[in-house]
Amino acid sequence: MQAFFQEAVIPHFNFWIYVVIMMIGLWSVIAKNNLVKKLIGLSIFQTAILLLYVSLGVKEDATIPVVESGVLAAYKETSATTDKKAAPAIHPDRYANPTPHVLMLTAIVVGVATLGVALALTQMIYKDFGTLEEDEVLQKIKALHEDV
Amino acid sequence: MIVTFDIIILVFLVLAAIIALSVKDLLAAAMVFGIYGFLICLLWAEMGAVDVAFTEATVGAGVSTVLIVATVLNTRRRSTD
């Protein structure tokens, strides 16, 4: 048990907390009765996945993926004057990997769009049934079918 | 990435998620969800993803909260759970 904690839990503690956040979201989608609560839980579930992917681009002792002007000038100087054997001044290890950032940027925007559509549907449900609680909506749908 | 900062924000993140899902007032839930969004934004700036942090602060924390508040004002504020 102690070895498991030292090898798997402590070095990757952030992944474990992401799983906890994801399970909180999943629990709310399944167990919560209010439709707005379900949608908040769905957004929390989504952010857990985004956190997992962005954390894959993190490096130790790395900074944001933006090249400073001094470093860029030095890079241009070395690449113009010396041959290809000279070591480049820009080291990829010094910058966080921006590829997952860009992918998750798209996912955030799409997530907000889907949240907006879901909230609009929730408003339509309230207009038709007069309630946001899932069990009451299901009861009313059942009564509607029994009448017919 | 600063580990202490990371742990503090992640603890607050879990707390904000639990509070947002357990309060009975939906407007309060929307506000705590906004706090959750800004904590995520801090976490992304801390991970080196500044572009994602900008987007989260405007779109994730701002627009989502406004959409939820608009829905709550158009429907009912109280929730049974």
XYZ file of N, CA and C in Angstrom:
687
model
N 0.838 -1.209 0.000
C 0.000 0.000 0.000
C 0.864 1.247 0.000
N 1.906 1.217 0.849
C 2.790 2.384 0.925
C 3.558 2.565 -0.381
N 3.977 1.418 -0.969
C 4.697 1.492 -2.246
C 3.790 2.032 -3.334
N 2.534 1.620 -3.299
C 1.560 2.114 -4.283
C 1.419 3.630 -4.171
N 1.346 4.110 -2.909
C 1.204 5.548 -2.718
C 2.431 6.286 -3.222
N 3.620 5.723 -2.944
C 4.836 6.438 -3.310
C 5.114 6.386 -4.805
N 4.638 5.319 -5.468
C 4.937 5.192 -6.900
C 3.840 5.769 -7.775
N 2.581 5.642 -7.339
C 1.485 6.004 -8.244
C 0.725 7.244 -7.808
N 0.542 7.441 -6.493
C -0.347 8.523 -6.066
C 0.409 9.831 -5.934
N 1.529 9.829 -5.238
C 2.191 11.103 -4.941
C 2.813 11.746 -6.190
N 3.522 11.012 -7.075
C 4.069 11.696 -8.260
C 2.993 12.171 -9.232
N 1.828 11.533 -9.244
C 0.766 11.916 -10.183
C -0.466 12.357 -9.412
N -0.277 13.161 -8.349
C -1.428 13.524 -7.521
C -2.459 14.311 -8.312
N -2.000 15.106 -9.303
C -2.967 15.920 -10.045
C -3.936 15.048 -10.848
N -3.438 13.926 -11.411
C -4.344 13.045 -12.152
C -5.421 12.482 -11.228
N -5.033 12.154 -9.989
C -6.016 11.592 -9.053
C -7.074 12.625 -8.717
N -6.645 13.894 -8.543
C -7.644 14.916 -8.235
C -8.544 15.163 -9.449
N -7.977 15.063 -10.676
C -8.826 15.214 -11.867
C -9.889 14.114 -11.905
N -9.488 12.895 -11.532
C -10.462 11.796 -11.516
C -11.547 12.075 -10.479
N -11.155 12.646 -9.313
C -12.153 12.987 -8.291
C -13.141 14.009 -8.840
N -12.622 15.049 -9.527
C -13.505 16.079 -10.099
C -14.430 15.458 -11.145
N -13.862 14.566 -11.973
C -14.669 13.913 -13.006
C -15.783 13.090 -12.384
N -15.474 12.379 -11.279
C -16.496 11.549 -10.645
C -17.557 12.408 -9.974
N -17.164 13.597 -9.444
C -18.174 14.518 -8.902
C -19.165 14.911 -9.999
N -18.626 15.226 -11.191
C -19.495 15.600 -12.305
C -20.394 14.454 -12.735
N -19.825 13.243 -12.824
C -20.612 12.073 -13.245
C -21.719 11.783 -12.240
N -21.369 11.901 -10.934
C -22.370 11.664 -9.882
C -23.526 12.640 -10.017
N -23.208 13.914 -10.293
C -24.288 14.897 -10.366
C -25.164 14.639 -11.586
N -24.550 14.227 -12.706
C -25.367 13.956 -13.896
C -26.323 12.798 -13.630
N -25.875 11.784 -12.865
C -26.724 10.625 -12.612
C -27.710 10.900 -11.481
N -27.226 11.471 -10.370
C -28.020 11.470 -9.143
C -28.810 12.747 -8.918
N -28.397 13.871 -9.485
C -29.106 15.114 -9.191
C -30.446 15.146 -9.913
N -31.412 15.799 -9.286
C -32.767 15.804 -9.821
C -33.055 17.055 -10.646
N -32.397 18.140 -10.345
C -32.653 19.400 -11.036
C -31.870 19.456 -12.340
N -32.498 19.952 -13.406
C -31.845 19.909 -14.723
C -30.672 20.879 -14.807
N -30.773 22.070 -14.153
C -29.653 23.019 -14.188
C -28.454 22.449 -13.426
N -28.739 21.747 -12.312
C -27.658 21.098 -11.562
C -26.960 20.045 -12.418
N -27.732 19.313 -13.183
C -27.156 18.300 -14.072
C -26.217 18.958 -15.081
N -26.619 20.122 -15.605
C -25.781 20.776 -16.623
C -24.509 21.335 -16.007
N -24.619 21.864 -14.765
C -23.398 22.329 -14.082
C -22.456 21.143 -13.871
N -23.022 20.001 -13.487
C -22.198 18.804 -13.311
C -21.548 18.351 -14.602
N -22.282 18.496 -15.714
C -21.732 18.124 -17.021
C -20.538 19.018 -17.370
N -20.644 20.322 -17.055
C -19.523 21.237 -17.316
C -18.323 20.887 -16.449
N -18.581 20.500 -15.187
C -17.478 20.115 -14.298
C -16.795 18.863 -14.823
N -17.596 17.913 -15.308
C -17.049 16.697 -15.925
C -16.143 17.061 -17.100
N -16.600 18.012 -17.915
C -15.826 18.398 -19.095
C -14.503 19.050 -18.706
N -14.535 19.928 -17.683
C -13.288 20.602 -17.300
C -12.264 19.609 -16.762
N -12.748 18.496 -16.149
C -11.792 17.492 -15.678
C -11.017 16.892 -16.851
N -11.723 16.642 -17.968
C -11.054 16.079 -19.146
C -10.082 17.103 -19.738
N -10.507 18.373 -19.794
C -9.623 19.421 -20.322
C -8.364 19.531 -19.473
N -8.539 19.457 -18.133
C -7.384 19.544 -17.227
C -6.407 18.411 -17.497
N -6.937 17.190 -17.723
C -6.060 16.044 -17.997
C -5.220 16.319 -19.237
N -5.866 16.810 -20.314
C -5.114 16.981 -21.556
C -4.107 18.121 -21.454
N -4.502 19.252 -20.821
C -3.556 20.373 -20.734
C -2.370 19.991 -19.858
N -2.619 19.188 -18.813
C -1.520 18.815 -17.919
C -0.509 17.900 -18.615
N -0.891 17.287 -19.758
C 0.072 16.467 -20.485
C 1.152 17.322 -21.142
N 0.871 18.621 -21.377
C 1.851 19.482 -22.026
C 2.789 20.164 -21.055
N 2.615 19.931 -19.739
C 3.433 20.609 -18.737
C 4.802 19.949 -18.661
N 5.860 20.781 -18.597
C 7.209 20.254 -18.396
C 7.803 20.902 -17.153
N 8.764 20.213 -16.562
C 9.436 20.766 -15.394
C 10.369 21.890 -15.831
N 10.403 22.976 -15.083
C 11.240 24.146 -15.355
C 10.973 24.756 -16.722
N 9.772 24.598 -17.219
C 9.427 25.193 -18.512
C 8.561 26.420 -18.289
N 8.614 27.350 -19.249
C 7.816 28.565 -19.146
C 6.705 28.532 -20.181
N 5.963 29.639 -20.317
C 4.860 29.664 -21.273
C 5.417 29.579 -22.693
N 4.664 28.993 -23.639
C 5.207 28.799 -24.993
C 5.236 30.076 -25.826
N 5.985 31.078 -25.355
C 6.170 32.324 -26.087
C 7.664 32.623 -26.084
N 8.243 32.849 -27.278
C 9.680 33.100 -27.371
C 9.944 34.572 -27.057
N 10.846 34.825 -26.094
C 11.162 36.213 -25.742
C 11.962 36.861 -26.863
N 11.921 38.208 -26.946
C 12.542 38.899 -28.076
C 14.060 38.738 -28.060
N 14.698 38.740 -26.886
C 16.143 38.575 -26.825
C 16.578 37.204 -27.308
N 15.837 36.175 -26.895
C 16.147 34.808 -27.309
C 15.971 34.663 -28.811
N 14.919 35.289 -29.344
C 14.663 35.199 -30.785
C 15.788 35.875 -31.568
N 16.282 37.040 -31.090
C 17.373 37.734 -31.783
C 18.636 36.877 -31.781
N 18.914 36.237 -30.642
C 20.095 35.381 -30.561
C 19.966 34.189 -31.499
N 18.748 33.663 -31.603
C 18.516 32.522 -32.487
C 18.745 32.913 -33.939
N 18.239 34.100 -34.327
C 18.398 34.555 -35.707
C 19.870 34.762 -36.027
N 20.617 35.302 -35.041
C 22.055 35.556 -35.232
C 22.797 34.242 -35.462
N 22.558 33.250 -34.613
C 23.283 31.980 -34.743
C 22.886 31.255 -36.015
N 21.621 31.310 -36.402
C 21.207 30.574 -37.593
C 21.684 31.266 -38.866
N 21.977 32.590 -38.819
C 22.421 33.308 -40.019
C 23.925 33.195 -40.212
N 24.695 33.270 -39.124
C 26.143 33.351 -39.271
C 26.806 31.982 -39.263
N 26.386 31.103 -38.365
C 27.117 29.832 -38.224
C 26.462 28.737 -39.035
N 27.142 27.587 -39.098
C 26.608 26.467 -39.866
C 25.584 25.708 -39.035
N 25.059 24.617 -39.605
C 23.978 23.870 -38.955
C 24.454 23.154 -37.696
N 25.765 22.953 -37.540
C 26.242 22.203 -36.387
C 26.125 22.997 -35.097
N 26.034 24.332 -35.209
C 25.940 25.164 -34.001
C 24.634 24.857 -33.263
N 24.735 24.821 -31.939
C 23.557 24.506 -31.134
C 22.538 25.634 -31.239
N 21.248 25.302 -31.449
C 20.247 26.359 -31.533
C 20.041 27.034 -30.183
N 19.728 28.324 -30.237
C 19.541 29.076 -28.992
C 18.175 28.812 -28.382
N 17.207 28.323 -29.180
C 15.870 28.050 -28.660
C 15.777 26.562 -28.352
N 15.636 26.239 -27.075
C 15.521 24.843 -26.673
C 14.050 24.506 -26.443
N 13.518 23.475 -27.091
C 12.113 23.119 -26.880
C 11.815 22.710 -25.440
N 12.833 22.225 -24.710
C 12.600 21.809 -23.326
C 12.220 22.973 -22.424
N 12.556 24.199 -22.856
C 12.287 25.336 -21.985
C 10.855 25.834 -22.085
N 10.073 25.305 -23.027
C 8.715 25.814 -23.225
C 7.711 24.683 -23.074
N 6.554 25.017 -22.487
C 5.484 24.018 -22.369
C 4.978 23.658 -23.761
N 4.486 22.424 -23.894
C 4.008 21.951 -25.197
C 2.671 22.625 -25.526
N 2.615 23.440 -26.607
C 1.363 24.175 -26.864
C 0.304 23.388 -27.622
N 0.606 22.178 -28.109
C -0.384 21.457 -28.920
C -1.656 21.113 -28.139
N -1.552 20.501 -26.928
C -2.810 20.257 -26.195
C -3.540 21.534 -25.822
N -2.813 22.651 -25.629
C -3.485 23.916 -25.302
C -4.447 24.308 -26.416
N -3.950 24.230 -27.656
C -4.774 24.674 -28.787
C -5.977 23.759 -28.960
N -5.762 22.437 -28.795
C -6.883 21.512 -28.933
C -7.948 21.788 -27.875
N -7.515 22.044 -26.629
C -8.481 22.249 -25.551
C -9.167 23.604 -25.651
N -8.484 24.570 -26.299
C -9.119 25.868 -26.566
C -10.387 25.674 -27.383
N -10.294 24.829 -28.413
C -11.472 24.514 -29.227
C -12.533 23.826 -28.375
N -12.094 22.906 -27.517
C -13.053 22.145 -26.710
C -13.808 23.052 -25.751
N -13.131 24.080 -25.196
C -13.811 25.005 -24.279
C -14.931 25.737 -25.002
N -14.617 26.259 -26.193
C -15.612 27.042 -26.929
C -16.798 26.160 -27.322
N -16.509 24.938 -27.802
C -17.588 24.016 -28.161
C -18.410 23.664 -26.922
N -17.725 23.511 -25.762
C -18.439 23.182 -24.535
C -19.407 24.271 -24.131
N -18.996 25.539 -24.266
C -19.909 26.628 -23.918
C -21.087 26.662 -24.883
N -20.831 26.383 -26.164
C -21.935 26.354 -27.138
C -22.936 25.272 -26.781
N -22.449 24.062 -26.440
C -23.376 22.983 -26.085
C -24.110 23.289 -24.788
N -23.425 23.973 -23.842
C -24.095 24.354 -22.595
C -25.236 25.327 -22.885
N -24.986 26.276 -23.809
C -26.038 27.226 -24.173
C -27.229 26.528 -24.782
N -26.995 25.564 -25.684
C -28.102 24.826 -26.304
C -28.861 24.040 -25.246
N -28.115 23.404 -24.320
C -28.765 22.602 -23.281
C -29.615 23.475 -22.363
N -29.113 24.692 -22.040
C -29.901 25.574 -21.172
C -31.139 26.081 -21.907
N -31.023 26.310 -23.226
C -32.201 26.706 -24.002
C -33.242 25.589 -23.988
N -32.786 24.331 -24.132
C -33.720 23.200 -24.064
C -34.369 23.114 -22.691
N -33.568 23.414 -21.636
C -34.124 23.410 -20.283
C -35.239 24.441 -20.143
N -35.019 25.632 -20.739
C -36.060 26.661 -20.677
C -37.307 26.210 -21.410
N -37.133 25.506 -22.541
C -38.307 24.998 -23.269
C -39.044 23.958 -22.432
N -38.304 23.102 -21.720
C -38.930 22.109 -20.851
C -39.723 22.801 -19.748
N -39.147 23.884 -19.195
C -39.869 24.612 -18.143
C -41.141 25.233 -18.694
N -41.064 25.727 -19.945
C -42.238 26.342 -20.566
C -43.349 25.304 -20.754
N -42.968 24.085 -21.133
C -43.965 23.054 -21.415
C -44.503 22.407 -20.139
N -43.634 22.162 -19.164
C -44.053 21.356 -18.002
C -44.139 22.159 -16.711
N -43.585 23.377 -16.679
C -43.691 24.198 -15.489
C -42.794 23.778 -14.354
N -41.794 22.958 -14.613
C -40.891 22.525 -13.550
C -39.533 22.177 -14.144
N -38.496 22.193 -13.264
C -37.159 21.809 -13.694
C -36.723 20.491 -13.074
N -37.588 19.914 -12.224
C -37.210 18.673 -11.553
C -37.495 17.487 -12.474
N -36.516 16.572 -12.540
C -36.615 15.487 -13.511
C -37.789 14.552 -13.206
N -37.991 14.230 -11.907
C -39.052 13.264 -11.593
C -40.435 13.845 -11.902
N -40.601 15.173 -11.629
C -41.904 15.783 -11.930
C -42.162 15.813 -13.429
N -41.091 16.102 -14.213
C -41.241 16.107 -15.671
C -41.640 14.717 -16.155
N -40.987 13.681 -15.613
C -41.297 12.309 -16.038
C -42.730 11.936 -15.668
N -43.166 12.373 -14.457
C -44.545 12.107 -14.039
C -45.534 12.745 -14.996
N -45.248 14.000 -15.384
C -46.185 14.710 -16.264
C -46.232 14.057 -17.635
N -45.053 13.585 -18.114
C -45.045 12.897 -19.410
C -45.871 11.615 -19.323
N -45.741 10.905 -18.191
C -46.498 9.657 -17.988
C -48.008 9.938 -17.964
N -48.393 10.996 -17.229
C -49.810 11.353 -17.160
C -50.337 11.725 -18.535
N -49.503 12.407 -19.325
C -49.880 12.793 -20.682
C -50.175 11.574 -21.527
N -49.347 10.522 -21.385
C -49.548 9.318 -22.185
C -50.760 8.535 -21.698
N -51.034 8.593 -20.380
C -52.195 7.866 -19.863
C -53.498 8.500 -20.332
N -53.490 9.820 -20.495
C -54.691 10.510 -20.965
C -55.045 10.073 -22.386
N -54.003 9.859 -23.196
C -54.234 9.481 -24.596
C -54.520 7.992 -24.687
N 5.497 25.112 -13.387
C 4.479 24.527 -12.514
C 4.995 24.526 -11.081
N 4.232 25.173 -10.169
C 4.593 25.252 -8.761
C 3.670 24.309 -8.001
N 4.268 23.315 -7.326
C 3.474 22.219 -6.770
C 2.554 22.708 -5.656
N 3.059 23.591 -4.773
C 2.227 24.063 -3.658
C 0.996 24.809 -4.171
N 1.235 25.716 -5.102
C 0.151 26.481 -5.725
C -0.865 25.534 -6.360
N -0.341 24.531 -7.060
C -1.171 23.531 -7.728
C -2.084 22.835 -6.730
N -1.515 22.375 -5.606
C -2.304 21.637 -4.612
C -3.384 22.523 -4.024
N -3.018 23.785 -3.681
C -3.990 24.695 -3.066
C -5.169 24.915 -4.015
N -4.861 25.210 -5.295
C -5.954 25.475 -6.237
C -6.797 24.227 -6.461
N -6.164 23.052 -6.519
C -6.946 21.832 -6.761
C -7.884 21.547 -5.592
N -7.423 21.813 -4.357
C -8.306 21.604 -3.196
C -9.498 22.549 -3.269
N -9.220 23.836 -3.586
C -10.325 24.787 -3.714
C -11.271 24.391 -4.854
N -10.692 23.809 -5.915
C -11.484 23.395 -7.075
C -12.488 22.317 -6.686
N -12.008 21.301 -5.935
C -12.904 20.222 -5.507
C -13.979 20.784 -4.584
N -13.578 21.689 -3.666
C -14.553 22.300 -2.758
C -15.606 23.078 -3.540
N -15.152 23.885 -4.532
C -16.099 24.681 -5.320
C -17.052 23.779 -6.095
N -16.539 22.667 -6.639
C -17.411 21.745 -7.383
C -18.475 21.159 -6.462
N -18.061 20.735 -5.247
C -19.034 20.121 -4.322
C -20.066 21.152 -3.882
N -19.600 22.396 -3.572
C -20.540 23.420 -3.114
C -21.517 23.785 -4.226
N -20.997 23.941 -5.474
C -21.873 24.320 -6.586
C -22.952 23.283 -6.809
N -22.662 22.016 -6.520
C -23.657 20.975 -6.756
C -24.537 20.715 -5.546
N -24.175 21.234 -4.360
C -24.978 20.898 -3.182
C -25.851 22.036 -2.688
N -25.614 23.295 -3.120
C -26.488 24.375 -2.639
C -27.853 24.254 -3.308
N -28.902 24.630 -2.544
C -30.262 24.477 -3.061
C -30.684 25.680 -3.901
N -30.034 26.822 -3.703
C -30.364 28.030 -4.470
C -29.594 27.979 -5.794
N -30.320 27.998 -6.923
C -29.646 27.826 -8.216
C -28.809 29.040 -8.589
N -29.214 30.250 -8.125
C -28.404 31.441 -8.416
C -27.066 31.358 -7.690
N -27.102 30.873 -6.435
C -25.848 30.666 -5.694
C -25.002 29.604 -6.379
N -25.651 28.559 -6.910
C -24.909 27.515 -7.627
C -24.218 28.098 -8.848
N -24.909 29.004 -9.553
C -24.305 29.640 -10.734
C -23.092 30.473 -10.335
N -23.207 31.201 -9.206
C -22.087 32.040 -8.765
C -20.886 31.182 -8.359
N -21.154 30.094 -7.621
C -20.042 29.211 -7.224
C -19.438 28.541 -8.455
N -20.263 28.285 -9.457
C -19.730 27.733 -10.702
C -18.801 28.748 -11.396
N -19.152 30.057 -11.267
C -18.243 31.090 -11.787
C -16.914 31.094 -11.059
N -16.974 30.918 -9.731
C -15.734 30.817 -8.946
C -14.920 29.615 -9.409
N -15.617 28.500 -9.656
C -14.949 27.291 -10.164
C -14.237 27.588 -11.486
N -14.915 28.343 -12.366
C -14.303 28.685 -13.653
C -13.046 29.521 -13.492
N -13.082 30.481 -12.567
C -11.894 31.318 -12.377
C -10.755 30.537 -11.725
N -11.098 29.563 -10.867
C -10.037 28.712 -10.298
C -9.376 27.873 -11.387
N -10.204 27.354 -12.319
C -9.658 26.609 -13.466
C -8.741 27.526 -14.275
N -9.168 28.784 -14.432
C -8.372 29.759 -15.186
C -7.009 29.970 -14.536
N -6.991 30.094 -13.192
C -5.722 30.219 -12.461
C -4.852 28.995 -12.678
N -5.483 27.828 -12.654
C -4.742 26.577 -12.814
C -4.090 26.522 -14.189
N -4.782 27.022 -15.212
C -4.213 26.982 -16.550
C -3.090 27.983 -16.719
N -3.232 29.146 -16.112
C -2.119 30.099 -16.164
C -0.903 29.515 -15.462
N -1.149 28.753 -14.390
C -0.070 28.152 -13.630
C 0.593 27.012 -14.406
N -0.178 26.340 -15.277
C 0.378 25.251 -16.081
C 1.122 25.763 -17.310
N 1.091 27.066 -17.572
C 1.773 27.604 -18.743
C 0.887 27.751 -19.952
N -0.426 27.493 -19.795
C -1.346 27.624 -20.925
C -2.072 28.958 -20.815
N -1.372 30.049 -21.129
C -1.974 31.371 -20.920
C -3.111 31.635 -21.886
N -3.013 31.113 -23.129
C -4.095 31.349 -24.082
C -5.377 30.669 -23.622
N -5.243 29.458 -23.076
C -6.417 28.756 -22.553
C -6.967 29.494 -21.337
N -6.078 30.084 -20.534
C -6.526 30.823 -19.353
C -7.363 32.034 -19.752
N -6.915 32.767 -20.777
C -7.707 33.916 -21.267
C -9.093 33.463 -21.703
N -9.109 32.392 -22.517
C -10.386 31.920 -23.050
C -11.300 31.459 -21.928
N -10.730 30.763 -20.939
C -11.556 30.272 -19.848
C -12.136 31.434 -19.050
N -11.320 32.476 -18.808
C -11.805 33.603 -18.008
C -12.949 34.314 -18.709
N -12.896 34.441 -20.039
C -13.973 35.147 -20.735
C -15.135 34.217 -21.036
N -14.843 33.096 -21.692
C -15.908 32.226 -22.191
C -16.405 31.282 -21.096
N -15.466 30.583 -20.441
C -15.875 29.575 -19.472
C -16.510 30.176 -18.241
N -15.787 31.100 -17.584
C -16.316 31.667 -16.340
C -17.354 32.737 -16.626
N -17.120 33.572 -17.658
C -18.030 34.679 -17.920
C -19.325 34.253 -18.576
N -19.221 33.727 -19.806
C -20.427 33.471 -20.597
C -21.248 32.333 -20.004
N -20.596 31.254 -19.501
C -21.379 30.155 -18.914
C -22.197 30.644 -17.738
N -21.569 31.466 -16.862
C -22.296 31.969 -15.697
C -23.472 32.828 -16.125
N -23.249 33.675 -17.142
C -24.340 34.527 -17.617
C -25.474 33.676 -18.179
N -25.119 32.623 -18.921
C -26.165 31.749 -19.494
C -26.958 31.055 -18.398
N -26.260 30.564 -17.366
C -26.971 29.867 -16.287
C -27.854 30.843 -15.517
N -27.316 32.069 -15.254
C -28.121 33.057 -14.527
C -29.353 33.433 -15.341
N -29.192 33.581 -16.663
C -30.345 33.913 -17.508
C -31.389 32.808 -17.450
N -30.937 31.548 -17.490
C -31.880 30.429 -17.406
C -32.599 30.418 -16.065
N -31.841 30.663 -14.974
C -32.460 30.630 -13.648
C -33.484 31.752 -13.519
N -33.170 32.932 -14.086
C -34.121 34.037 -13.989
C -35.354 33.789 -14.836
N -35.216 33.015 -15.926
C -36.379 32.707 -16.758
C -37.205 31.566 -16.197
N -36.608 30.760 -15.308
C -37.351 29.605 -14.790
C -37.523 29.748 -13.286
N -37.126 28.760 -12.530
C -37.341 28.785 -11.087
C -35.994 28.777 -10.372
N -35.951 29.464 -9.215
C -34.680 29.625 -8.524
C -34.387 28.497 -7.544
N -35.422 27.918 -6.975
C -35.214 26.885 -5.959
C -35.034 25.519 -6.608
N -34.216 24.701 -5.962
C -34.021 23.333 -6.418
C -34.273 22.405 -5.242
N -34.772 21.202 -5.531
C -35.074 20.311 -4.402
C -33.824 19.628 -3.861
N -32.786 19.479 -4.676
C -31.584 18.818 -4.155
C -30.363 19.721 -4.298
